[in-house]
């Protein structure tokens, strides 16, 4: 196996937005970094063996970032509340970090903005960490040059 094809050991993710105070922080889970093409199906008379598909637009899935509750949780909740009241989409990027906090992969995001925040389920009988989740929408991404 070549060096470039070895599986990456990712410990966490960092989200940053362009501008001052753009470091949103690190997260332990990132779900939804995906895209798909929407298509229209066209059925032509006389062509009975298969329809024709026309590409219409690319659809990007919302991102959900999760992390254990920390001293930054209340600050993050307030930041999301402020952005819901006054949306201000910004370019940003998600970086995959290894155990030495070195970037191993980066995705640049267009017009990123938070759309939801979920606090932890408060249950003392559970044996897992209290987790906060933040949902973001964006207008697309491309693989960064790191």
mmCIF file of C-alpha atoms in Angstrom:
data_model
loop_
_atom_site.group_PDB
_atom_site.id
_atom_site.type_symbol
_atom_site.label_atom_id
_atom_site.label_comp_id
_atom_site.label_asym_id
_atom_site.label_seq_id
_atom_site.Cartn_x
_atom_site.Cartn_y
_atom_site.Cartn_z
ATOM 1 C CA UNK A 1 0.000 0.000 0.000
ATOM 2 C CA UNK A 2 1.473 3.350 -0.969
ATOM 3 C CA UNK A 3 1.968 6.076 1.643
ATOM 4 C CA UNK A 4 -0.806 8.207 0.123
ATOM 5 C CA UNK A 5 -3.382 5.407 0.256
ATOM 6 C CA UNK A 6 -3.028 4.439 3.921
ATOM 7 C CA UNK A 7 -6.156 5.052 6.012
ATOM 8 C CA UNK A 8 -6.012 8.328 7.901
ATOM 9 C CA UNK A 9 -6.176 8.239 11.697
ATOM 10 C CA UNK A 10 -8.475 11.181 12.363
ATOM 11 C CA UNK A 11 -8.890 12.269 15.983
ATOM 12 C CA UNK A 12 -11.079 15.325 15.526
ATOM 13 C CA UNK A 13 -12.189 18.106 13.217
ATOM 14 C CA UNK A 14 -11.727 21.873 13.351
ATOM 15 C CA UNK A 15 -14.245 24.307 11.892
ATOM 16 C CA UNK A 16 -13.140 27.819 10.972
ATOM 17 C CA UNK A 17 -14.985 30.710 9.337
ATOM 18 C CA UNK A 18 -13.432 33.589 7.466
ATOM 19 C CA UNK A 19 -12.991 36.769 9.497
ATOM 20 C CA UNK A 20 -12.174 37.734 13.064
ATOM 21 C CA UNK A 21 -13.127 35.226 15.742
ATOM 22 C CA UNK A 22 -13.594 32.668 12.982
ATOM 23 C CA UNK A 23 -12.257 29.678 14.907
ATOM 24 C CA UNK A 24 -15.436 27.809 15.849
ATOM 25 C CA UNK A 25 -13.460 25.055 17.538
ATOM 26 C CA UNK A 26 -12.855 21.333 17.371
ATOM 27 C CA UNK A 27 -15.459 18.590 17.074
ATOM 28 C CA UNK A 28 -15.376 14.825 17.470
ATOM 29 C CA UNK A 29 -17.964 14.036 14.779
ATOM 30 C CA UNK A 30 -18.800 15.544 11.396
ATOM 31 C CA UNK A 31 -21.739 14.100 9.454
ATOM 32 C CA UNK A 32 -23.270 15.208 6.172
ATOM 33 C CA UNK A 33 -20.266 16.228 4.088
ATOM 34 C CA UNK A 34 -21.980 15.031 0.924
ATOM 35 C CA UNK A 35 -23.363 16.129 -2.430
ATOM 36 C CA UNK A 36 -25.629 14.658 -5.053
ATOM 37 C CA UNK A 37 -27.006 15.596 -8.449
ATOM 38 C CA UNK A 38 -30.726 16.127 -8.831
ATOM 39 C CA UNK A 39 -32.035 14.897 -12.166
ATOM 40 C CA UNK A 40 -35.192 15.188 -14.226
ATOM 41 C CA UNK A 41 -36.420 12.029 -15.918
ATOM 42 C CA UNK A 42 -37.545 12.577 -19.514
ATOM 43 C CA UNK A 43 -39.561 9.857 -21.212
ATOM 44 C CA UNK A 44 -39.651 10.122 -24.990
ATOM 45 C CA UNK A 45 -42.329 8.468 -27.050
ATOM 46 C CA UNK A 46 -40.956 5.596 -29.089
ATOM 47 C CA UNK A 47 -37.926 5.092 -26.808
ATOM 48 C CA UNK A 48 -39.378 2.431 -24.552
ATOM 49 C CA UNK A 49 -36.197 0.801 -23.270
ATOM 50 C CA UNK A 50 -35.037 3.586 -20.914
ATOM 51 C CA UNK A 51 -35.735 7.194 -19.984
ATOM 52 C CA UNK A 52 -33.275 10.031 -20.460
ATOM 53 C CA UNK A 53 -31.948 11.810 -17.365
ATOM 54 C CA UNK A 54 -31.093 15.506 -17.371
ATOM 55 C CA UNK A 55 -28.931 17.031 -14.648
ATOM 56 C CA UNK A 56 -30.664 19.923 -12.896
ATOM 57 C CA UNK A 57 -28.592 21.046 -9.871
ATOM 58 C CA UNK A 58 -26.152 19.875 -7.252
ATOM 59 C CA UNK A 59 -27.606 19.440 -3.775
ATOM 60 C CA UNK A 60 -25.412 19.746 -0.678
ATOM 61 C CA UNK A 61 -26.401 18.015 2.539
ATOM 62 C CA UNK A 62 -26.444 20.056 5.776
ATOM 63 C CA UNK A 63 -23.500 19.365 8.091
ATOM 64 C CA UNK A 64 -23.933 18.197 11.672
ATOM 65 C CA UNK A 65 -20.935 18.725 13.941
ATOM 66 C CA UNK A 66 -20.873 17.151 17.415
ATOM 67 C CA UNK A 67 -18.606 17.381 20.431
ATOM 68 C CA UNK A 68 -18.680 16.802 24.179
ATOM 69 C CA UNK A 69 -20.069 19.637 26.269
ATOM 70 C CA UNK A 70 -17.284 21.942 27.453
ATOM 71 C CA UNK A 71 -16.736 25.434 28.811
ATOM 72 C CA UNK A 72 -17.376 26.697 25.239
ATOM 73 C CA UNK A 73 -20.884 25.191 24.990
ATOM 74 C CA UNK A 74 -22.792 28.214 26.288
ATOM 75 C CA UNK A 75 -20.714 30.557 24.119
ATOM 76 C CA UNK A 76 -21.486 28.373 21.096
ATOM 77 C CA UNK A 77 -25.212 28.317 21.862
ATOM 78 C CA UNK A 78 -25.237 32.133 22.043
ATOM 79 C CA UNK A 79 -23.233 32.394 18.804
ATOM 80 C CA UNK A 80 -25.772 30.187 17.007
ATOM 81 C CA UNK A 81 -28.674 32.211 18.458
ATOM 82 C CA UNK A 82 -27.073 35.440 17.208
ATOM 83 C CA UNK A 83 -26.546 33.924 13.737
ATOM 84 C CA UNK A 84 -30.133 32.674 13.564
ATOM 85 C CA UNK A 85 -31.394 36.184 14.354
ATOM 86 C CA UNK A 86 -28.956 37.877 11.931
ATOM 87 C CA UNK A 87 -27.718 35.385 9.308
ATOM 88 C CA UNK A 88 -24.264 36.184 7.970
ATOM 89 C CA UNK A 89 -23.025 33.375 5.672
ATOM 90 C CA UNK A 90 -19.239 33.189 5.451
ATOM 91 C CA UNK A 91 -16.669 31.026 3.703
ATOM 92 C CA UNK A 92 -15.164 28.445 6.010
ATOM 93 C CA UNK A 93 -13.366 25.165 6.132
ATOM 94 C CA UNK A 94 -13.357 21.865 7.967
ATOM 95 C CA UNK A 95 -9.983 20.348 8.726
ATOM 96 C CA UNK A 96 -9.380 16.737 9.714
ATOM 97 C CA UNK A 97 -6.742 16.625 12.450
ATOM 98 C CA UNK A 98 -4.543 13.709 13.410
ATOM 99 C CA UNK A 99 -3.336 12.865 16.933
ATOM 100 C CA UNK A 100 -0.619 15.554 16.649
ATOM 101 C CA UNK A 101 -3.197 18.218 15.620
ATOM 102 C CA UNK A 102 -1.770 18.293 12.092
ATOM 103 C CA UNK A 103 -4.200 18.875 9.224
ATOM 104 C CA UNK A 104 -4.466 15.808 7.014
ATOM 105 C CA UNK A 105 -7.423 16.915 4.862
ATOM 106 C CA UNK A 106 -9.420 20.132 4.435
ATOM 107 C CA UNK A 107 -12.701 21.011 2.742
ATOM 108 C CA UNK A 108 -13.403 24.641 1.888
ATOM 109 C CA UNK A 109 -17.074 25.555 2.323
ATOM 110 C CA UNK A 110 -19.017 28.329 0.586
ATOM 111 C CA UNK A 111 -21.577 30.514 2.405
ATOM 112 C CA UNK A 112 -21.529 28.484 5.614
ATOM 113 C CA UNK A 113 -24.028 29.395 8.334
ATOM 114 C CA UNK A 114 -25.464 27.685 11.413
ATOM 115 C CA UNK A 115 -29.150 26.725 11.333
ATOM 116 C CA UNK A 116 -29.620 24.683 14.534
ATOM 117 C CA UNK A 117 -28.051 23.902 17.894
ATOM 118 C CA UNK A 118 -28.941 20.944 20.127
ATOM 119 C CA UNK A 119 -27.770 20.608 23.675
ATOM 120 C CA UNK A 120 -27.160 17.386 25.529
ATOM 121 C CA UNK A 121 -29.766 14.960 26.727
ATOM 122 C CA UNK A 122 -29.541 15.383 30.476
ATOM 123 C CA UNK A 123 -29.721 11.829 31.786
ATOM 124 C CA UNK A 124 -27.591 10.734 34.742
ATOM 125 C CA UNK A 125 -28.383 7.059 34.114
ATOM 126 C CA UNK A 126 -26.663 7.168 30.711
ATOM 127 C CA UNK A 127 -23.036 6.107 30.551
ATOM 128 C CA UNK A 128 -22.015 8.374 27.679
ATOM 129 C CA UNK A 129 -20.753 11.934 27.359
ATOM 130 C CA UNK A 130 -23.050 14.936 27.243
ATOM 131 C CA UNK A 131 -22.866 16.136 23.611
ATOM 132 C CA UNK A 132 -23.798 19.327 21.780
ATOM 133 C CA UNK A 133 -24.634 19.338 18.065
ATOM 134 C CA UNK A 134 -24.661 22.188 15.566
ATOM 135 C CA UNK A 135 -26.195 22.024 12.089
ATOM 136 C CA UNK A 136 -24.834 24.140 9.242
ATOM 137 C CA UNK A 137 -25.999 24.729 5.673
ATOM 138 C CA UNK A 138 -23.670 25.801 2.888
ATOM 139 C CA UNK A 139 -23.637 26.506 -0.844
ATOM 140 C CA UNK A 140 -21.023 23.932 -1.761
ATOM 141 C CA UNK A 141 -17.545 22.696 -0.961
ATOM 142 C CA UNK A 142 -14.330 21.712 -2.610
ATOM 143 C CA UNK A 143 -11.314 19.805 -1.384
ATOM 144 C CA UNK A 144 -8.749 22.209 0.058
ATOM 145 C CA UNK A 145 -5.144 22.377 -0.996
ATOM 146 C CA UNK A 146 -3.556 21.279 2.316
#
